[in-house]
PDB file of C-alpha atoms in Angstrom:
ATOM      1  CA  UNK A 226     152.004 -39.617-100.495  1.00  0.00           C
ATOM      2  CA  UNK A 227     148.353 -38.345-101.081  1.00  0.00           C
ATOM      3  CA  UNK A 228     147.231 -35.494 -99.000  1.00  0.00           C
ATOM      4  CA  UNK A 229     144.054 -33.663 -98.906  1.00  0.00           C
ATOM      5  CA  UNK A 230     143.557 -30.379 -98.172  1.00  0.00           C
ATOM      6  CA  UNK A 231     140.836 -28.063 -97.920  1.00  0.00           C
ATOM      7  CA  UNK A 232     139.940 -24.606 -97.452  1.00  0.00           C
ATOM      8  CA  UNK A 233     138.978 -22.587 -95.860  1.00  0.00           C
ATOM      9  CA  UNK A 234     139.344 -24.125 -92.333  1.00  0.00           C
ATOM     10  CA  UNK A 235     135.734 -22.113 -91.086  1.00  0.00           C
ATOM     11  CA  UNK A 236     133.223 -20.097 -92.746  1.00  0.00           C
ATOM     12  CA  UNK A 237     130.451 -18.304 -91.577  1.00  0.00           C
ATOM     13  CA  UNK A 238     127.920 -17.009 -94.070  1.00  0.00           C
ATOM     14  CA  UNK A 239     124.101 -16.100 -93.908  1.00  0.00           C
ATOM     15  CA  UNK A 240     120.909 -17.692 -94.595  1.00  0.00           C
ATOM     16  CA  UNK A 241     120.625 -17.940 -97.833  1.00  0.00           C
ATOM     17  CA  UNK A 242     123.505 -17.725 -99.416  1.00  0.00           C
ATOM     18  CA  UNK A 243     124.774 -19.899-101.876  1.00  0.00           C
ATOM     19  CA  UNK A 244     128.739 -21.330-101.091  1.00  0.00           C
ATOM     20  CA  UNK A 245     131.124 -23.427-102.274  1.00  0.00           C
ATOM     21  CA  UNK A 246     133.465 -25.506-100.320  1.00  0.00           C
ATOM     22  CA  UNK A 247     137.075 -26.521-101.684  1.00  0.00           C
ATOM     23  CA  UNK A 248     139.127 -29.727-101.744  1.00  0.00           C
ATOM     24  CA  UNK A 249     142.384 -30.341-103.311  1.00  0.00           C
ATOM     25  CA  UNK A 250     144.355 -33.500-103.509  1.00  0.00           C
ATOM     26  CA  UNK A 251     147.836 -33.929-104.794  1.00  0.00           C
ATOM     27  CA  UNK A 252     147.326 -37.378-106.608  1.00  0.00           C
ATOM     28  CA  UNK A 253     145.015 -37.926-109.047  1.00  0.00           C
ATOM     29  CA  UNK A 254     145.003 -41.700-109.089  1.00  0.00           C
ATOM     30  CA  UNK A 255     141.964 -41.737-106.942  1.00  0.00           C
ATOM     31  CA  UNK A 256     138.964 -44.571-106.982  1.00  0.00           C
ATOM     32  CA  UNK A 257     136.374 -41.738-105.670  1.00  0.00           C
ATOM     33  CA  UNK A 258     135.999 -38.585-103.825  1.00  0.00           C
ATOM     34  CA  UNK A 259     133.433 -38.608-101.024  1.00  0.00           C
ATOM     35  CA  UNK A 260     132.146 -35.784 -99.521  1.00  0.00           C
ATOM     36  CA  UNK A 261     130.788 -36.488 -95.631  1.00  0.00           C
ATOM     37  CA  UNK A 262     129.258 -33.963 -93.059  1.00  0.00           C
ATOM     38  CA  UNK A 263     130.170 -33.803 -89.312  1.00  0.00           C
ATOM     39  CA  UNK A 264     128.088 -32.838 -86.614  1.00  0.00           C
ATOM     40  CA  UNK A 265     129.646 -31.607 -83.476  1.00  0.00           C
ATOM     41  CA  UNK A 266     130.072 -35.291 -80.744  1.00  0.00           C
ATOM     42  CA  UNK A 267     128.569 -37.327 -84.133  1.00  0.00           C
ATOM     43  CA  UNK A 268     129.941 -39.896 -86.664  1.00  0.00           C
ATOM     44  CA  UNK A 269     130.405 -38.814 -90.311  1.00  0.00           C
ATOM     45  CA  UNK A 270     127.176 -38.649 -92.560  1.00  0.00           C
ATOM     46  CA  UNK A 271     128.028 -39.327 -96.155  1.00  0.00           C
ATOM     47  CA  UNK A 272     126.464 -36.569 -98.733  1.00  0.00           C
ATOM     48  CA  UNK A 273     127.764 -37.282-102.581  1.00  0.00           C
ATOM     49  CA  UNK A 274     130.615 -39.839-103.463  1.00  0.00           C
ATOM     50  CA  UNK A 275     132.052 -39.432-106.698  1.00  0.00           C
ATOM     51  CA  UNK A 276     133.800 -42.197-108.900  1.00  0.00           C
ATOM     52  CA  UNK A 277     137.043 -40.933-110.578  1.00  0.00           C
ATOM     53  CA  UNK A 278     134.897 -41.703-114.153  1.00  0.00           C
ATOM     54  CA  UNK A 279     132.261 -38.843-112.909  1.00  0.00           C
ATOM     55  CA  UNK A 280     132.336 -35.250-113.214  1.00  0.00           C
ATOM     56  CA  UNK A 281     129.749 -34.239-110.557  1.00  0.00           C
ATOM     57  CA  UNK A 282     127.090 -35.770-108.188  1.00  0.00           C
ATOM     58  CA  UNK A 283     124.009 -33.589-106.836  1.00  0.00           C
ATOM     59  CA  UNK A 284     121.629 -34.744-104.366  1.00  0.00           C
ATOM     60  CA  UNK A 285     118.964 -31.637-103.885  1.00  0.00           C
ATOM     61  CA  UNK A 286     120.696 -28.663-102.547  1.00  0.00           C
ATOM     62  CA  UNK A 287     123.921 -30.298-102.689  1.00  0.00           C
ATOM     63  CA  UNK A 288     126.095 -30.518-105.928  1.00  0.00           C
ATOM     64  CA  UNK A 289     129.475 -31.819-105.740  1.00  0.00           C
ATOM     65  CA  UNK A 290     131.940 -31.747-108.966  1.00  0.00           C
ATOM     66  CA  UNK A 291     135.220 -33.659-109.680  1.00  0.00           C
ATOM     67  CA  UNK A 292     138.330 -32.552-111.354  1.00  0.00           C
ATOM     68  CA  UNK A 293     140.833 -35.421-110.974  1.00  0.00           C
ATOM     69  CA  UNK A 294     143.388 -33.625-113.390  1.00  0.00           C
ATOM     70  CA  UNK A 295     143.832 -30.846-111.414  1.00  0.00           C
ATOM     71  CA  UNK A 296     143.096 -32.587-107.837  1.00  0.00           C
ATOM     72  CA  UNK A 297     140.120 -30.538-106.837  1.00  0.00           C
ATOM     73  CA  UNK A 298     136.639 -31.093-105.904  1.00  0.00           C
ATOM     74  CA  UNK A 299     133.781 -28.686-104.767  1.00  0.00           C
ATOM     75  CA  UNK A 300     131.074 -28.533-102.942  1.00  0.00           C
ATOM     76  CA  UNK A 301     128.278 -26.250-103.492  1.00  0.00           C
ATOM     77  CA  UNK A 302     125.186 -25.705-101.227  1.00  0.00           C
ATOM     78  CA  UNK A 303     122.446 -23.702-102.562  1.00  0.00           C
ATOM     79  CA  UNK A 304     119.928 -21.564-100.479  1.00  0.00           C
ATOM     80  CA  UNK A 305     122.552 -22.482 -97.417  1.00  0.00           C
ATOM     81  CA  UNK A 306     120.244 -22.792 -94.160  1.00  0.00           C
ATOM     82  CA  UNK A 307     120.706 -23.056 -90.381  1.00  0.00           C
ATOM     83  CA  UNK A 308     120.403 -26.717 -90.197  1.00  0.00           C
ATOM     84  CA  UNK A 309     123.446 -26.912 -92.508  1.00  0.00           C
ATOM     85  CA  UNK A 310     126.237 -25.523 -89.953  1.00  0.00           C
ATOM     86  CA  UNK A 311     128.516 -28.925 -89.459  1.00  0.00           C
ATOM     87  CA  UNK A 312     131.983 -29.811 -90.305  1.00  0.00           C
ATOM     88  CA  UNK A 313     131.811 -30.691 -94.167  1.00  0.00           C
ATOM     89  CA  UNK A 314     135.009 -33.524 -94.607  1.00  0.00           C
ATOM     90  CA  UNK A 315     136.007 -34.769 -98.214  1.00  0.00           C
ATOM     91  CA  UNK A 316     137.937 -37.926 -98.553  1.00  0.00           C
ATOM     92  CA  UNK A 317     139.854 -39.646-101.792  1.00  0.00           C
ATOM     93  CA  UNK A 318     140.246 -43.279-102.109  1.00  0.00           C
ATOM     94  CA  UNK A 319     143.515 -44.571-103.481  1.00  0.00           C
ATOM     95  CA  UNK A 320     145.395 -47.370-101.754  1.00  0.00           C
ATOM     96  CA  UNK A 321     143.840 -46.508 -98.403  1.00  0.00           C
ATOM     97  CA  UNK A 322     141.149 -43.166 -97.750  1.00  0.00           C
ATOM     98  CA  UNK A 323     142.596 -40.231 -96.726  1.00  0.00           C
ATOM     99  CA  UNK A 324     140.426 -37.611 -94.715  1.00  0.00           C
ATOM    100  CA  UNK A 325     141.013 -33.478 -94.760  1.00  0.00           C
ATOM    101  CA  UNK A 326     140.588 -32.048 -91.864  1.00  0.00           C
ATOM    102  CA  UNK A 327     137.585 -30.478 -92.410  1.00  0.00           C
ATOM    103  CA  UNK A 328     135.705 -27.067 -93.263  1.00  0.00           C
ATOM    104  CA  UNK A 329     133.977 -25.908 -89.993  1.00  0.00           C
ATOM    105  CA  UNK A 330     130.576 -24.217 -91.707  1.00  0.00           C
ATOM    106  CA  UNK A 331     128.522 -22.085 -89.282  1.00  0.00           C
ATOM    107  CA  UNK A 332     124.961 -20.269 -91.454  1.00  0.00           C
ATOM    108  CA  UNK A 333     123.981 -17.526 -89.458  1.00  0.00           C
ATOM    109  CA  UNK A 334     120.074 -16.855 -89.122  1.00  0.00           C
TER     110      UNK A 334
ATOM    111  CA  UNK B 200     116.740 -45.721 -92.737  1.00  0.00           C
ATOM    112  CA  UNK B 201     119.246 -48.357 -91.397  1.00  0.00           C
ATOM    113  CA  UNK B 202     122.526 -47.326 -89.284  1.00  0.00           C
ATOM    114  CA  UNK B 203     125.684 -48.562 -88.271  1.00  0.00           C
ATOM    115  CA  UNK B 204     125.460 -48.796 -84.305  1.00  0.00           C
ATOM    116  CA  UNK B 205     128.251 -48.642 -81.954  1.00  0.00           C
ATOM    117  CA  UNK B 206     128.534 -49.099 -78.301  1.00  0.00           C
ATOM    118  CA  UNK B 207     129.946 -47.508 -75.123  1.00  0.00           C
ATOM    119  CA  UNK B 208     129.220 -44.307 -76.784  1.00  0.00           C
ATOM    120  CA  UNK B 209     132.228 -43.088 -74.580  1.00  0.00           C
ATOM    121  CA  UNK B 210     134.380 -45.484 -72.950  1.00  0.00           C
ATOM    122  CA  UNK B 211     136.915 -44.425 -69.552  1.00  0.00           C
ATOM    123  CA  UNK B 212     139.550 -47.076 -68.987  1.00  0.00           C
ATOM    124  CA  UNK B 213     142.872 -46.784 -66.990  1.00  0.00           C
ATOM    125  CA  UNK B 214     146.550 -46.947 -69.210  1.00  0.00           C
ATOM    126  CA  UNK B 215     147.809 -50.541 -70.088  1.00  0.00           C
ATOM    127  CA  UNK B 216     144.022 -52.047 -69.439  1.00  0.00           C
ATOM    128  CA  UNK B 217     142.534 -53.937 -72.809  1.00  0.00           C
ATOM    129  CA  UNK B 218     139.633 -52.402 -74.315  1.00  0.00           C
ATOM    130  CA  UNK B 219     136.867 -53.739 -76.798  1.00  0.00           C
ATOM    131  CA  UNK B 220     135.108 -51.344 -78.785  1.00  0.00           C
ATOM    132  CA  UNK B 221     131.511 -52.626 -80.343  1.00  0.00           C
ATOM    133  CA  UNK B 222     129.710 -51.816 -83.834  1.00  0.00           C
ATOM    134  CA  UNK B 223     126.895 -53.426 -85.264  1.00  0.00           C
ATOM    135  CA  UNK B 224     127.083 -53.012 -89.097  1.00  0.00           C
ATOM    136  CA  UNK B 225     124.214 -52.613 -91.305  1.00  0.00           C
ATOM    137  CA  UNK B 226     123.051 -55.631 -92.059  1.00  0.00           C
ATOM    138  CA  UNK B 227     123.326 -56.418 -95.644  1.00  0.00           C
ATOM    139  CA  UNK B 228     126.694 -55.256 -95.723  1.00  0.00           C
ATOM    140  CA  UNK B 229     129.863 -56.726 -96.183  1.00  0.00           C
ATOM    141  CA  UNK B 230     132.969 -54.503 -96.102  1.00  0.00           C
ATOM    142  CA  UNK B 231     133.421 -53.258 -92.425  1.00  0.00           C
ATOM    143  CA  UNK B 232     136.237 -50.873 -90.913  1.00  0.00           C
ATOM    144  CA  UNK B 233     137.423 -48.490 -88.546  1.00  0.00           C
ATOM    145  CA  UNK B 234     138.715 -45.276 -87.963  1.00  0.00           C
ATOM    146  CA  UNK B 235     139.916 -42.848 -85.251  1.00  0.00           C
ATOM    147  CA  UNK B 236     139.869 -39.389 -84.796  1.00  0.00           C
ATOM    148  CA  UNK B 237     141.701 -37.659 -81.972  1.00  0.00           C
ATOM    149  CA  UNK B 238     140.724 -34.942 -80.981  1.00  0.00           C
ATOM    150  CA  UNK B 239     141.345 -31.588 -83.420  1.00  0.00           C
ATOM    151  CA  UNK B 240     142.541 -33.792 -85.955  1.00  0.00           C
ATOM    152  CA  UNK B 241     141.857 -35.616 -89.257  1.00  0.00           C
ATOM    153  CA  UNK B 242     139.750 -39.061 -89.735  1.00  0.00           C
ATOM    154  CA  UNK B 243     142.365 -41.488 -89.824  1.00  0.00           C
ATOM    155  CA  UNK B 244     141.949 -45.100 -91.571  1.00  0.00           C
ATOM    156  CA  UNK B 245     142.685 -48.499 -89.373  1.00  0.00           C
ATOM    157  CA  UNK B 246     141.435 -51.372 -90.782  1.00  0.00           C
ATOM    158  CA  UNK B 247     138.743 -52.370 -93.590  1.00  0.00           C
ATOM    159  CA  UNK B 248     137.531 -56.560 -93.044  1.00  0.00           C
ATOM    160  CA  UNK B 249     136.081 -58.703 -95.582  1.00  0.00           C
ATOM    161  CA  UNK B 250     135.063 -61.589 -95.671  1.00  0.00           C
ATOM    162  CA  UNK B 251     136.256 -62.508 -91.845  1.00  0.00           C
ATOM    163  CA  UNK B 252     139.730 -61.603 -92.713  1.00  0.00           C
ATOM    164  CA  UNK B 253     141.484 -57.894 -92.483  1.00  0.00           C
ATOM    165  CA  UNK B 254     141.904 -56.868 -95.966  1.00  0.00           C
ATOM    166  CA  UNK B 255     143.875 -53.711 -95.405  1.00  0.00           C
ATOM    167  CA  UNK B 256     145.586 -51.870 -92.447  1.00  0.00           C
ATOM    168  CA  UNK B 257     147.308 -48.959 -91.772  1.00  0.00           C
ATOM    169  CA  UNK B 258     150.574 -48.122 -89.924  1.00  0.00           C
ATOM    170  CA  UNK B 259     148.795 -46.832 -86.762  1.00  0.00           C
ATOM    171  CA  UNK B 260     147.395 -50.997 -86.702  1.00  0.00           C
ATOM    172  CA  UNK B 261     150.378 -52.285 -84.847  1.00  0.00           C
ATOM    173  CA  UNK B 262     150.166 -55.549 -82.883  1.00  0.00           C
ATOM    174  CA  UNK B 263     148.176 -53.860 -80.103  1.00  0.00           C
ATOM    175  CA  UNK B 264     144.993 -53.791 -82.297  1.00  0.00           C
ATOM    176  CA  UNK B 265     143.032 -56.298 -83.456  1.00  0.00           C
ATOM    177  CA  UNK B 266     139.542 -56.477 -84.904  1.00  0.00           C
ATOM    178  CA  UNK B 267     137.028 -59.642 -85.151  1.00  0.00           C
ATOM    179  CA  UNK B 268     133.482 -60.878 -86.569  1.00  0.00           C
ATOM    180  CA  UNK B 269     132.451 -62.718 -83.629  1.00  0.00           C
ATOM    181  CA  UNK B 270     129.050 -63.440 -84.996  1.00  0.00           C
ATOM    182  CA  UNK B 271     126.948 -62.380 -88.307  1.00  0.00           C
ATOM    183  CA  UNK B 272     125.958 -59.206 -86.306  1.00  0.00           C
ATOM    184  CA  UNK B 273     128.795 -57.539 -84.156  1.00  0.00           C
ATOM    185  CA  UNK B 274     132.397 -56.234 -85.933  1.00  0.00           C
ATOM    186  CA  UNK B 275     134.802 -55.229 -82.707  1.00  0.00           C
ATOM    187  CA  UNK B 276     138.131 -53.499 -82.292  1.00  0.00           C
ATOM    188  CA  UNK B 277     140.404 -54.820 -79.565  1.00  0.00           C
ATOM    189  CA  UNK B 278     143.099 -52.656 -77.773  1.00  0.00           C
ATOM    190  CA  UNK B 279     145.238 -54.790 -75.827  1.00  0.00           C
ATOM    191  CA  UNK B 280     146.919 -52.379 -73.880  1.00  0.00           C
ATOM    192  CA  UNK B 281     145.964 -49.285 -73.946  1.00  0.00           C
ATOM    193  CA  UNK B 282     148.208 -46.237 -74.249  1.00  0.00           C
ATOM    194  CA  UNK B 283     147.474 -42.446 -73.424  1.00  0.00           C
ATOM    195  CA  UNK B 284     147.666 -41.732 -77.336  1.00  0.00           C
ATOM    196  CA  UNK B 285     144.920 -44.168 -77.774  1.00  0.00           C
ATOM    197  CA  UNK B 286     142.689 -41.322 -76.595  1.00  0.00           C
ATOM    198  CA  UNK B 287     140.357 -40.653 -79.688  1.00  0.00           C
ATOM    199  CA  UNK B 288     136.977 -41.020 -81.113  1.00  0.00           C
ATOM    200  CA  UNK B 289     136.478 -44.138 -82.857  1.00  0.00           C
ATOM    201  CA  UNK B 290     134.279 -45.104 -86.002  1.00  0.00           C
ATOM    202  CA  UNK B 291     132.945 -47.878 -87.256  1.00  0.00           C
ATOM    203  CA  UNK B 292     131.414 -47.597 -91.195  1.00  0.00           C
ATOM    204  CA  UNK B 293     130.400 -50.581 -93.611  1.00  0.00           C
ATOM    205  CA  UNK B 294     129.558 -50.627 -96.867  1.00  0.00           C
ATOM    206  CA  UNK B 295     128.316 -52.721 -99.472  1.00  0.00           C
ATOM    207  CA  UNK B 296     131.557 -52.702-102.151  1.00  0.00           C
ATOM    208  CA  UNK B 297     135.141 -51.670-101.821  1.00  0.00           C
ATOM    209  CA  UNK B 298     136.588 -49.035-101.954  1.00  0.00           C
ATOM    210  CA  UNK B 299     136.706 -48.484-105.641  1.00  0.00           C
ATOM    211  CA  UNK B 300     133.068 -49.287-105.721  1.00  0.00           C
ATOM    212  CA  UNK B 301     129.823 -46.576-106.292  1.00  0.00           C
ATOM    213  CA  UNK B 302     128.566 -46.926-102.647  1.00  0.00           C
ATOM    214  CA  UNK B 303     129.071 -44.964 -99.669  1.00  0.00           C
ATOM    215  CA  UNK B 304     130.377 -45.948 -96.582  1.00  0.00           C
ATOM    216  CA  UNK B 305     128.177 -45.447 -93.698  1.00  0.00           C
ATOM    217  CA  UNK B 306     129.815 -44.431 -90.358  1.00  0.00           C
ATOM    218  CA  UNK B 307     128.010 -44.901 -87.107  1.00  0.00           C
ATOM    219  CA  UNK B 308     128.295 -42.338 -84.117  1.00  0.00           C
ATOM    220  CA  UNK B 309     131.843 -42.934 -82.900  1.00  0.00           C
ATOM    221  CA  UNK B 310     133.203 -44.325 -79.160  1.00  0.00           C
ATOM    222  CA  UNK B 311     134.793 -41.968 -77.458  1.00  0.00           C
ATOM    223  CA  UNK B 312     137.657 -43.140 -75.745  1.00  0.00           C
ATOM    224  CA  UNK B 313     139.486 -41.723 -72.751  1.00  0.00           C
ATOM    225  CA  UNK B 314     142.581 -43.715 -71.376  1.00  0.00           C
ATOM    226  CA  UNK B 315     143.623 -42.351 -67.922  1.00  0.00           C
TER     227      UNK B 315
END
């Protein structure tokens, strides 16, 4: 049974620091990875999917890398800002999608 | 920049009552579905549609749900009879391929429901 996982659960880090959040997955028989962002009362905004063929998808600050072997994906933000404290969700695609629960990101000013 | 829509944004309906929850998917889209999310806890998968027919479901889809393309526009999930656990946030997302395709799905802003 596939289960996703990431860590850590919150982070707090200031403006302008570079970060990287985690996701691990225990099968790698995945169709994609995507990675979504949360804000608090709000639906899910998608930020990078990633077909199990690809190694990494960026989309400006945003880079997000694959590793189906080992069942882990990151995301990295670069030159983290205010406007980017949300819930940041991944979610594989095998038979069904499976969610995490979510890394709670607050940037502090 | 086109959006999935869904409406009550937050729905209050007494225990055992049916309940119809609305989305409006975008338009050029073709695979619809829904999700819940109580509250604390992970995104969970319902139902994906295609082609006016459910395509998959999971375990939490039991007889009390149901979901329907009334017209082109409007993709709806029916509760029959509502239970206390039904208390969640719902989402509706579409997308233009399946999931083993290269697109996204797009998600709109959730119905909260509250079952008293």
């Amino acid at each position: 049974k596939q289960e996703v996982t990431q860590i850590p659960a919150a982070l707090s880090v200031p403006e302008g620091e570079n970060l990287v959040l985690n996701c691990s997955f225990t099968d790698s028989a995945i169709y994609n990875l995507q990675w979504f962002r949360q804000d608090p009362g709000k639906g899910l905004t998608s930020l990078l999917l990633i077909q199990s063929s690809q190694r990494e998808q960026t989309s400006g600050r945003l880079n997000a890398s694959l590793d189906k072997s080992s069942g882990r994906s990151t995301l990295y933000i670069a030159a983290s800002q205010p406007g980017d404290s949300a819930t940041y969700l991944c979610a594989v695609w095998d038979d069904k999608i499976i969610f995490g629960k979510g890394t709670r990101l607050h940037i502090l000013p | 920049e086109p959006e999935v829509t869904q409406t009550p944004s937050h729905q209050v309906t007494q225990m055992g009552q049916e309940v119809i929850l609305r989305c409006v998917p975008i338009s050029n889209h073709l695979y619809f579905y829904w999700y819940r999310q109580i509250l604390g806890q992970k995104v969970e998968f319902l139902v994906s549609f295609y082609n006016n027919e459910i395509s998959e479901k999971s375990e939490i889809f039991d007889d009390q749900f149901s979901v329907e393309r009334p017209d082109g526009s409007n993709f709806t999930l029916k509760i029959r009879s509502t239970k206390l656990e039904d208390s969640a946030m719902y989402f509706c997302a579409s997308s233009t391929t399946r999931r083993t395709g290269n697109q996204p799905q797009h998600f709109g802003d959730g119905t909260r429901l509250s079952i008293l």
